[in-house]
Amino acid sequence: MDRLGFSQNFQSNCFLQYSSQLHTQFPKAPNYSLKNFKNPKPITSCMAAAMPALTPTSFGFKNFMETVTINVHKAEGRPLNVPLLAPFTIASSRLDKVENVAIRIELSNGCVGWGEAPILPFVTAEDQHTALAKAAQVCEFLKQSREMTLNLALTKIGDVLPGHDFASVRAGVEMALIDAAANSIGIPLWRLFGGVSNSISTDITIPIVSPTEASELASKYRKQGFRTLKLKVGKNLNGDIEVLQSIRAAHPDCLFILDANEGYTASEAIKVLEKLHEMDVTPVLFEQPVHRDNWEGLGHVSQIAKEKYGVSVAADESCRSLVDAKKIVQQSLADVINIKLAKVGVLGALEIIDLPLALDVSNSLT
């Protein structure tokens, strides 16, 4: 295990790597506070011009949650239905449209925040109907609640929407509430969470398609400047190899991330790595090669992948809670944890990010 790393991409994911090495390197980013926020006070205006001057301090997100108070005036969930330009197929499912839930929260000071509860088959527990019903329930609860700190509000949301079964809706409501509160004090979310930059680099995904389609997509993304391609695999081992070969021909200098979405057996996953090694291809990451509950297989693939081929393996579907994350870290079952807000919520994600410190595992943030 090399180190711990944390990065976000456009699908609201985080990747967490951990290590037993005694190495710590946290890039420092300026955090911001309000001069008058030493004690919890209600926010009275959403106009940036009316806000006190921001000064660099050690404010941070945790202080923000404990300091800022919110009073919800309006809250609602709305269907967010979007047809896809092309089907998105992975090993476990196929999507022709997105049927999510948008969350809108307006505070008594007029500030508005937005969140989204993504509905992902075989990843999230909720369907859209359930998500809308649970969103309506928690929105009504917030409207009936008295003014409280953001931290208390988020805790109460977790009580109303507990565990993995309602994690996607919980994440959407948490996002909207945090967004509204951040708008109240004029601090962008990326700064509140300690980001060192207001821009990120990302990969782009090629779903399970024919070799010809994959080649066309790879050529298109190469022209658009993408250097890393995330390839969905796991339905047919031989077909996956053909697709990889066609992509390699179309975009010879690209980096690969493989995502099997639970589709392989352990032996198939290792076979894929063998074939890629023969092609002189080393993926930068291999996500969820086996079924989420196949802990032994996950650990076996991770060991072979790292020791024989120098490839890091990520646990995605296998990590649906802090308990799962602890098991993965303590038993060295994977090198990386893919944290999806839709699986654990915002606060749950932060708990997992803090896990190496809680387990006394030294780390570095990248």
Short mmCIF file of C-alpha atoms in Angstrom, two decimals:
data_model
loop_
_atom_site.label_atom_id
_atom_site.label_comp_id
_atom_site.label_asym_id
_atom_site.label_seq_id
_atom_site.Cartn_x
_atom_site.Cartn_y
_atom_site.Cartn_z
CA MET A 1 0.00 0.00 0.00
CA ASP A 2 1.60 3.29 -1.05
CA ARG A 3 -0.30 6.28 0.32
CA LEU A 4 -3.62 7.84 0.92
CA GLY A 5 -5.04 10.08 -1.77
CA PHE A 6 -8.28 11.98 -2.12
CA SER A 7 -9.68 13.40 -5.33
CA GLN A 8 -13.13 14.31 -6.60
CA ASN A 9 -14.50 13.85 -10.09
CA PHE A 10 -17.66 14.95 -11.89
CA GLN A 11 -19.67 11.99 -10.59
CA SER A 12 -19.32 13.13 -6.99
CA ASN A 13 -16.85 10.42 -6.22
CA CYS A 14 -13.80 10.44 -4.02
CA PHE A 15 -10.86 8.09 -4.32
CA LEU A 16 -9.13 7.22 -1.07
CA GLN A 17 -5.77 5.49 -0.95
CA TYR A 18 -4.15 4.48 2.29
CA SER A 19 -0.77 3.40 3.58
CA SER A 20 1.04 1.99 6.58
CA GLN A 21 4.13 4.06 5.78
CA LEU A 22 5.07 6.86 8.16
CA HIS A 23 4.58 9.64 5.66
CA THR A 24 2.32 12.66 5.93
CA GLN A 25 1.94 15.42 3.39
CA PHE A 26 -1.14 17.62 3.49
CA PRO A 27 -1.05 20.55 1.05
CA LYS A 28 -2.31 23.56 2.91
CA ALA A 29 -5.17 25.59 1.48
CA PRO A 30 -6.40 28.85 3.02
CA ASN A 31 -9.65 28.44 4.88
CA TYR A 32 -11.97 31.33 5.52
CA SER A 33 -14.12 32.62 8.33
CA LEU A 34 -16.29 35.58 9.17
CA LYS A 35 -14.98 37.95 11.81
CA ASN A 36 -18.30 38.03 13.60
CA PHE A 37 -18.86 34.24 13.69
CA LYS A 38 -17.20 33.42 17.02
CA ASN A 39 -20.62 32.55 18.42
CA PRO A 40 -23.52 30.99 16.50
CA LYS A 41 -25.69 33.74 15.05
CA PRO A 42 -28.51 33.70 12.53
CA ILE A 43 -27.59 34.77 9.01
CA THR A 44 -29.55 37.85 8.08
CA SER A 45 -28.67 38.50 4.46
CA CYS A 46 -27.73 36.58 1.33
CA MET A 47 -26.24 39.59 -0.42
CA ALA A 48 -22.47 39.29 -0.81
CA ALA A 49 -22.12 43.06 -0.41
CA ALA A 50 -23.70 42.84 3.01
CA MET A 51 -21.30 40.20 4.28
CA PRO A 52 -18.36 41.05 6.56
CA ALA A 53 -14.93 40.86 4.97
CA LEU A 54 -13.51 37.35 4.68
CA THR A 55 -10.16 36.77 6.34
CA PRO A 56 -7.86 33.77 6.06
CA THR A 57 -8.14 31.68 9.23
CA SER A 58 -8.32 28.03 10.22
CA PHE A 59 -12.12 28.09 9.88
CA GLY A 60 -12.67 24.93 7.83
CA PHE A 61 -15.78 22.90 7.17
CA LYS A 62 -16.16 21.44 10.65
CA ASN A 63 -16.06 24.87 12.26
CA PHE A 64 -18.47 26.06 9.61
CA MET A 65 -20.97 23.34 10.55
CA GLU A 66 -20.75 24.12 14.25
CA THR A 67 -20.86 27.91 13.85
CA VAL A 68 -23.37 28.76 11.14
CA THR A 69 -27.05 28.60 12.03
CA ILE A 70 -29.80 27.98 9.48
CA ASN A 71 -33.56 28.41 9.37
CA VAL A 72 -35.27 26.61 6.48
CA HIS A 73 -38.12 28.54 4.88
CA LYS A 74 -38.85 26.33 1.86
CA ALA A 75 -37.69 22.85 0.87
CA GLU A 76 -38.79 20.46 -1.85
CA GLY A 77 -37.76 17.52 -3.99
CA ARG A 78 -38.39 17.51 -7.73
CA PRO A 79 -38.14 14.76 -10.35
CA LEU A 80 -35.06 15.24 -12.51
CA ASN A 81 -35.59 13.16 -15.66
CA VAL A 82 -33.01 13.48 -18.42
CA PRO A 83 -32.79 11.24 -21.52
CA LEU A 84 -29.28 10.13 -22.44
CA LEU A 85 -27.84 10.78 -25.89
CA ALA A 86 -26.74 7.13 -25.98
CA PRO A 87 -27.31 4.14 -23.70
CA PHE A 88 -24.84 3.82 -20.85
CA THR A 89 -24.08 0.14 -20.27
CA ILE A 90 -21.98 -1.35 -17.50
CA ALA A 91 -21.55 -4.95 -16.30
CA SER A 92 -24.50 -4.76 -13.89
CA SER A 93 -27.02 -2.51 -15.67
CA ARG A 94 -27.96 -0.32 -18.62
CA LEU A 95 -29.26 3.26 -18.46
CA ASP A 96 -31.21 4.95 -21.26
CA LYS A 97 -32.25 7.91 -19.12
CA VAL A 98 -31.51 9.48 -15.77
CA GLU A 99 -34.32 9.55 -13.22
CA ASN A 100 -32.87 11.45 -10.27
CA VAL A 101 -34.31 13.80 -7.64
CA ALA A 102 -33.31 17.46 -7.37
CA ILE A 103 -33.48 19.06 -3.92
CA ARG A 104 -34.07 22.80 -3.46
CA ILE A 105 -33.75 24.45 -0.05
CA GLU A 106 -34.39 28.13 0.64
CA LEU A 107 -33.41 29.67 3.97
CA SER A 108 -35.33 32.40 5.75
CA ASN A 109 -32.68 34.90 4.60
CA GLY A 110 -33.47 34.14 0.95
CA CYS A 111 -30.37 32.08 0.22
CA VAL A 112 -30.98 29.00 -1.92
CA GLY A 113 -29.08 25.73 -2.12
CA TRP A 114 -29.39 22.85 -4.56
CA GLY A 115 -28.59 19.17 -4.21
CA GLU A 116 -29.18 16.03 -6.23
CA ALA A 117 -30.07 12.47 -5.24
CA PRO A 118 -28.72 10.24 -8.04
CA ILE A 119 -30.60 7.00 -8.67
CA LEU A 120 -28.06 4.43 -9.81
CA PRO A 121 -29.29 0.84 -10.31
CA PHE A 122 -27.27 -1.68 -8.29
CA VAL A 123 -25.44 1.15 -6.50
CA THR A 124 -28.09 3.12 -4.63
CA ALA A 125 -30.89 1.46 -2.68
CA GLU A 126 -33.65 3.90 -3.64
CA ASP A 127 -35.71 4.15 -6.82
CA GLN A 128 -37.07 7.54 -7.86
CA HIS A 129 -40.49 6.99 -6.27
CA THR A 130 -38.94 6.15 -2.92
CA ALA A 131 -36.46 8.99 -3.20
CA LEU A 132 -39.20 11.55 -3.86
CA ALA A 133 -41.25 10.28 -0.90
CA LYS A 134 -38.29 10.38 1.49
CA ALA A 135 -37.23 13.81 0.17
CA ALA A 136 -40.73 15.14 0.87
CA GLN A 137 -40.58 13.72 4.39
CA VAL A 138 -37.25 15.28 5.32
CA CYS A 139 -38.09 18.59 3.60
CA GLU A 140 -41.27 18.88 5.67
CA PHE A 141 -39.25 18.09 8.79
CA LEU A 142 -36.78 20.89 8.01
CA LYS A 143 -39.56 23.41 7.35
CA GLN A 144 -41.17 22.60 10.70
CA SER A 145 -37.89 22.77 12.61
CA ARG A 146 -36.63 25.75 14.54
CA GLU A 147 -33.41 27.59 13.76
CA MET A 148 -30.38 25.42 14.53
CA THR A 149 -26.72 25.02 13.72
CA LEU A 150 -25.89 23.39 10.41
CA ASN A 151 -24.21 20.55 12.27
CA LEU A 152 -27.38 19.78 14.24
CA ALA A 153 -29.51 20.01 11.09
CA LEU A 154 -27.27 17.53 9.26
CA THR A 155 -27.36 15.19 12.25
CA LYS A 156 -31.15 15.28 12.32
CA ILE A 157 -31.28 14.59 8.58
CA GLY A 158 -29.21 11.46 9.26
CA ASP A 159 -31.74 10.42 11.90
CA VAL A 160 -34.65 10.79 9.45
CA LEU A 161 -32.75 9.13 6.56
CA PRO A 162 -30.44 6.54 8.17
CA GLY A 163 -28.01 4.07 6.65
CA HIS A 164 -27.36 2.95 3.09
CA ASP A 165 -31.06 2.50 2.29
CA PHE A 166 -31.60 6.26 2.07
CA ALA A 167 -28.04 7.45 1.48
CA SER A 168 -28.70 8.97 -1.93
CA VAL A 169 -31.59 11.16 -0.71
CA ARG A 170 -29.63 12.03 2.42
CA ALA A 171 -26.70 13.14 0.27
CA GLY A 172 -28.96 15.32 -1.91
CA VAL A 173 -30.51 17.07 1.10
CA GLU A 174 -27.10 17.49 2.76
CA MET A 175 -25.74 19.04 -0.45
CA ALA A 176 -28.62 21.51 -0.71
CA LEU A 177 -28.40 22.56 2.93
CA ILE A 178 -24.62 23.01 2.85
CA ASP A 179 -24.91 24.91 -0.45
CA ALA A 180 -27.51 27.30 0.99
CA ALA A 181 -25.45 27.89 4.13
CA ALA A 182 -22.28 28.50 2.11
CA ASN A 183 -24.15 30.97 -0.11
CA SER A 184 -25.18 32.77 3.05
CA ILE A 185 -21.62 33.62 3.96
CA GLY A 186 -20.29 34.05 0.44
CA ILE A 187 -17.74 31.20 0.50
CA PRO A 188 -17.59 28.73 -2.43
CA LEU A 189 -17.96 25.09 -1.47
CA TRP A 190 -14.59 24.08 -2.88
CA ARG A 191 -12.95 26.56 -0.53
CA LEU A 192 -15.01 25.45 2.45
CA PHE A 193 -13.86 21.87 1.96
CA GLY A 194 -10.24 23.00 1.91
CA GLY A 195 -9.62 22.73 -1.83
CA VAL A 196 -6.29 23.94 -3.14
CA SER A 197 -7.69 24.84 -6.55
CA ASN A 198 -10.96 25.79 -8.20
CA SER A 199 -10.32 23.39 -11.11
CA ILE A 200 -9.73 19.64 -11.41
CA SER A 201 -8.64 17.14 -14.03
CA THR A 202 -10.93 14.24 -14.81
CA ASP A 203 -11.13 11.12 -16.92
CA ILE A 204 -14.00 10.29 -19.25
CA THR A 205 -15.88 6.99 -19.36
CA ILE A 206 -16.39 4.64 -22.28
CA PRO A 207 -19.32 2.30 -21.50
CA ILE A 208 -19.62 -1.29 -22.67
CA VAL A 209 -19.87 -0.95 -26.46
CA SER A 210 -18.52 -2.72 -29.55
CA PRO A 211 -14.81 -2.41 -30.44
CA THR A 212 -15.70 -0.11 -33.35
CA GLU A 213 -17.76 2.22 -31.17
CA ALA A 214 -15.06 2.21 -28.51
CA SER A 215 -12.43 3.17 -31.08
CA GLU A 216 -14.58 6.05 -32.34
CA LEU A 217 -15.15 7.33 -28.82
CA ALA A 218 -11.45 7.07 -27.99
CA SER A 219 -10.54 9.08 -31.10
CA LYS A 220 -13.16 11.70 -30.21
CA TYR A 221 -11.94 12.03 -26.61
CA ARG A 222 -8.31 12.20 -27.73
CA LYS A 223 -9.15 15.22 -29.89
CA GLN A 224 -10.95 16.77 -26.91
CA GLY A 225 -7.81 16.48 -24.81
CA PHE A 226 -8.65 13.60 -22.48
CA ARG A 227 -5.53 11.73 -21.41
CA THR A 228 -7.21 9.14 -19.17
CA LEU A 229 -10.04 6.88 -20.30
CA LYS A 230 -12.17 4.94 -17.87
CA LEU A 231 -13.34 1.76 -19.56
CA LYS A 232 -16.34 -0.21 -18.36
CA VAL A 233 -15.66 -3.95 -18.50
CA GLY A 234 -16.89 -7.11 -16.83
CA LYS A 235 -19.54 -8.57 -19.16
CA ASN A 236 -17.38 -10.62 -21.51
CA LEU A 237 -13.67 -11.14 -20.91
CA ASN A 238 -12.70 -11.76 -24.55
CA GLY A 239 -14.89 -8.89 -25.73
CA ASP A 240 -13.29 -6.59 -23.17
CA ILE A 241 -9.81 -7.43 -24.50
CA GLU A 242 -10.92 -6.67 -28.07
CA VAL A 243 -12.28 -3.31 -26.97
CA LEU A 244 -9.04 -2.50 -25.14
CA GLN A 245 -7.03 -3.32 -28.24
CA SER A 246 -9.19 -1.09 -30.43
CA ILE A 247 -8.93 1.80 -27.99
CA ARG A 248 -5.17 1.36 -27.76
CA ALA A 249 -4.94 1.64 -31.54
CA ALA A 250 -7.06 4.79 -31.64
CA HIS A 251 -5.51 6.50 -28.61
CA PRO A 252 -2.06 4.91 -28.13
CA ASP A 253 -0.82 7.33 -25.47
CA CYS A 254 -3.88 7.25 -23.22
CA LEU A 255 -3.96 6.01 -19.64
CA PHE A 256 -6.54 3.38 -18.65
CA ILE A 257 -8.84 2.95 -15.69
CA LEU A 258 -10.74 -0.35 -15.76
CA ASP A 259 -14.08 -0.57 -13.98
CA ALA A 260 -15.63 -4.04 -13.86
CA ASN A 261 -18.61 -3.08 -11.65
CA GLU A 262 -18.51 -6.51 -9.95
CA GLY A 263 -18.59 -8.32 -13.30
CA TYR A 264 -15.59 -10.66 -13.06
CA THR A 265 -14.67 -13.64 -10.97
CA ALA A 266 -11.30 -13.33 -9.28
CA SER A 267 -9.65 -15.58 -11.87
CA GLU A 268 -11.15 -13.57 -14.76
CA ALA A 269 -9.93 -10.31 -13.26
CA ILE A 270 -6.39 -11.67 -13.01
CA LYS A 271 -6.66 -13.01 -16.58
CA VAL A 272 -7.49 -9.51 -17.83
CA LEU A 273 -4.38 -8.14 -16.13
CA GLU A 274 -2.29 -10.90 -17.74
CA LYS A 275 -3.63 -10.05 -21.20
CA LEU A 276 -2.99 -6.35 -20.67
CA HIS A 277 0.55 -7.09 -19.51
CA GLU A 278 1.13 -8.96 -22.78
CA MET A 279 -0.09 -5.80 -24.58
CA ASP A 280 2.35 -3.72 -22.48
CA VAL A 281 -0.59 -1.90 -20.87
CA THR A 282 -0.63 -1.14 -17.15
CA PRO A 283 -3.95 0.35 -15.94
CA VAL A 284 -3.62 3.19 -13.46
CA LEU A 285 -6.55 1.69 -11.52
CA PHE A 286 -8.77 -1.41 -11.55
CA GLU A 287 -12.15 -0.72 -9.93
CA GLN A 288 -14.36 -3.32 -8.25
CA PRO A 289 -13.16 -6.39 -10.16
CA VAL A 290 -15.40 -8.86 -8.27
CA HIS A 291 -18.80 -9.01 -6.57
CA ARG A 292 -19.23 -6.57 -3.68
CA ASP A 293 -19.54 -9.38 -1.11
CA ASN A 294 -16.60 -11.41 -2.41
CA TRP A 295 -14.15 -10.06 0.14
CA GLU A 296 -11.69 -12.92 -0.27
CA GLY A 297 -11.68 -12.49 -4.05
CA LEU A 298 -11.19 -8.73 -3.74
CA GLY A 299 -8.20 -9.20 -1.46
CA HIS A 300 -6.70 -11.87 -3.73
CA VAL A 301 -7.02 -9.77 -6.88
CA SER A 302 -5.60 -6.73 -5.08
CA GLN A 303 -2.55 -8.68 -3.93
CA ILE A 304 -1.79 -10.18 -7.36
CA ALA A 305 -2.50 -6.92 -9.18
CA LYS A 306 -0.12 -4.91 -7.00
CA GLU A 307 2.68 -7.44 -6.51
CA LYS A 308 2.82 -8.88 -10.04
CA TYR A 309 1.60 -6.03 -12.26
CA GLY A 310 1.94 -2.85 -10.18
CA VAL A 311 -1.78 -2.08 -10.51
CA SER A 312 -3.87 -0.55 -7.72
CA VAL A 313 -7.31 -2.05 -7.10
CA ALA A 314 -10.24 0.09 -5.91
CA ALA A 315 -13.21 -1.01 -3.83
CA ASP A 316 -16.37 0.74 -5.05
CA GLU A 317 -19.59 -1.24 -4.63
CA SER A 318 -17.94 -3.09 -1.73
CA CYS A 319 -17.79 0.11 0.31
CA ARG A 320 -21.30 1.15 1.37
CA SER A 321 -20.58 2.27 4.93
CA LEU A 322 -17.89 3.27 7.41
CA VAL A 323 -17.91 -0.34 8.62
CA ASP A 324 -17.08 -1.58 5.10
CA ALA A 325 -14.31 1.01 4.79
CA LYS A 326 -12.75 -0.09 8.08
CA LYS A 327 -12.79 -3.71 6.95
CA ILE A 328 -11.13 -2.85 3.64
CA VAL A 329 -8.38 -0.84 5.33
CA GLN A 330 -7.74 -3.16 8.27
CA GLN A 331 -7.63 -6.32 6.14
CA SER A 332 -5.78 -4.69 3.20
CA LEU A 333 -8.48 -5.80 0.76
CA ALA A 334 -7.89 -2.95 -1.72
CA ASP A 335 -5.47 -0.11 -2.34
CA VAL A 336 -8.14 2.50 -3.02
CA ILE A 337 -11.65 3.23 -1.81
CA ASN A 338 -14.05 4.91 -4.22
CA ILE A 339 -16.34 7.05 -2.08
CA LYS A 340 -19.65 7.92 -3.70
CA LEU A 341 -21.82 10.46 -1.92
CA ALA A 342 -24.85 8.50 -3.15
CA LYS A 343 -23.68 5.47 -1.16
CA VAL A 344 -22.77 7.10 2.16
CA GLY A 345 -23.89 10.75 2.09
CA VAL A 346 -21.73 13.84 2.58
CA LEU A 347 -21.04 13.35 6.29
CA GLY A 348 -20.46 9.63 5.75
CA ALA A 349 -17.89 10.45 3.06
CA LEU A 350 -16.06 12.80 5.43
CA GLU A 351 -15.98 10.06 8.07
CA ILE A 352 -14.37 7.66 5.61
CA ILE A 353 -11.85 10.30 4.53
CA ASP A 354 -10.87 10.73 8.20
CA LEU A 355 -10.61 6.96 8.67
CA PRO A 356 -6.82 6.64 8.22
CA LEU A 357 -6.29 9.13 11.04
CA ALA A 358 -8.76 7.30 13.26
CA LEU A 359 -6.95 4.01 12.57
CA ASP A 360 -3.53 5.64 13.05
CA VAL A 361 -2.59 5.13 9.39
CA SER A 362 -0.28 7.85 8.16
CA ASN A 363 -1.25 9.45 4.88
CA SER A 364 -0.77 12.14 2.27
CA LEU A 365 -3.42 14.14 0.47
CA THR A 366 -3.16 14.55 -3.30
#
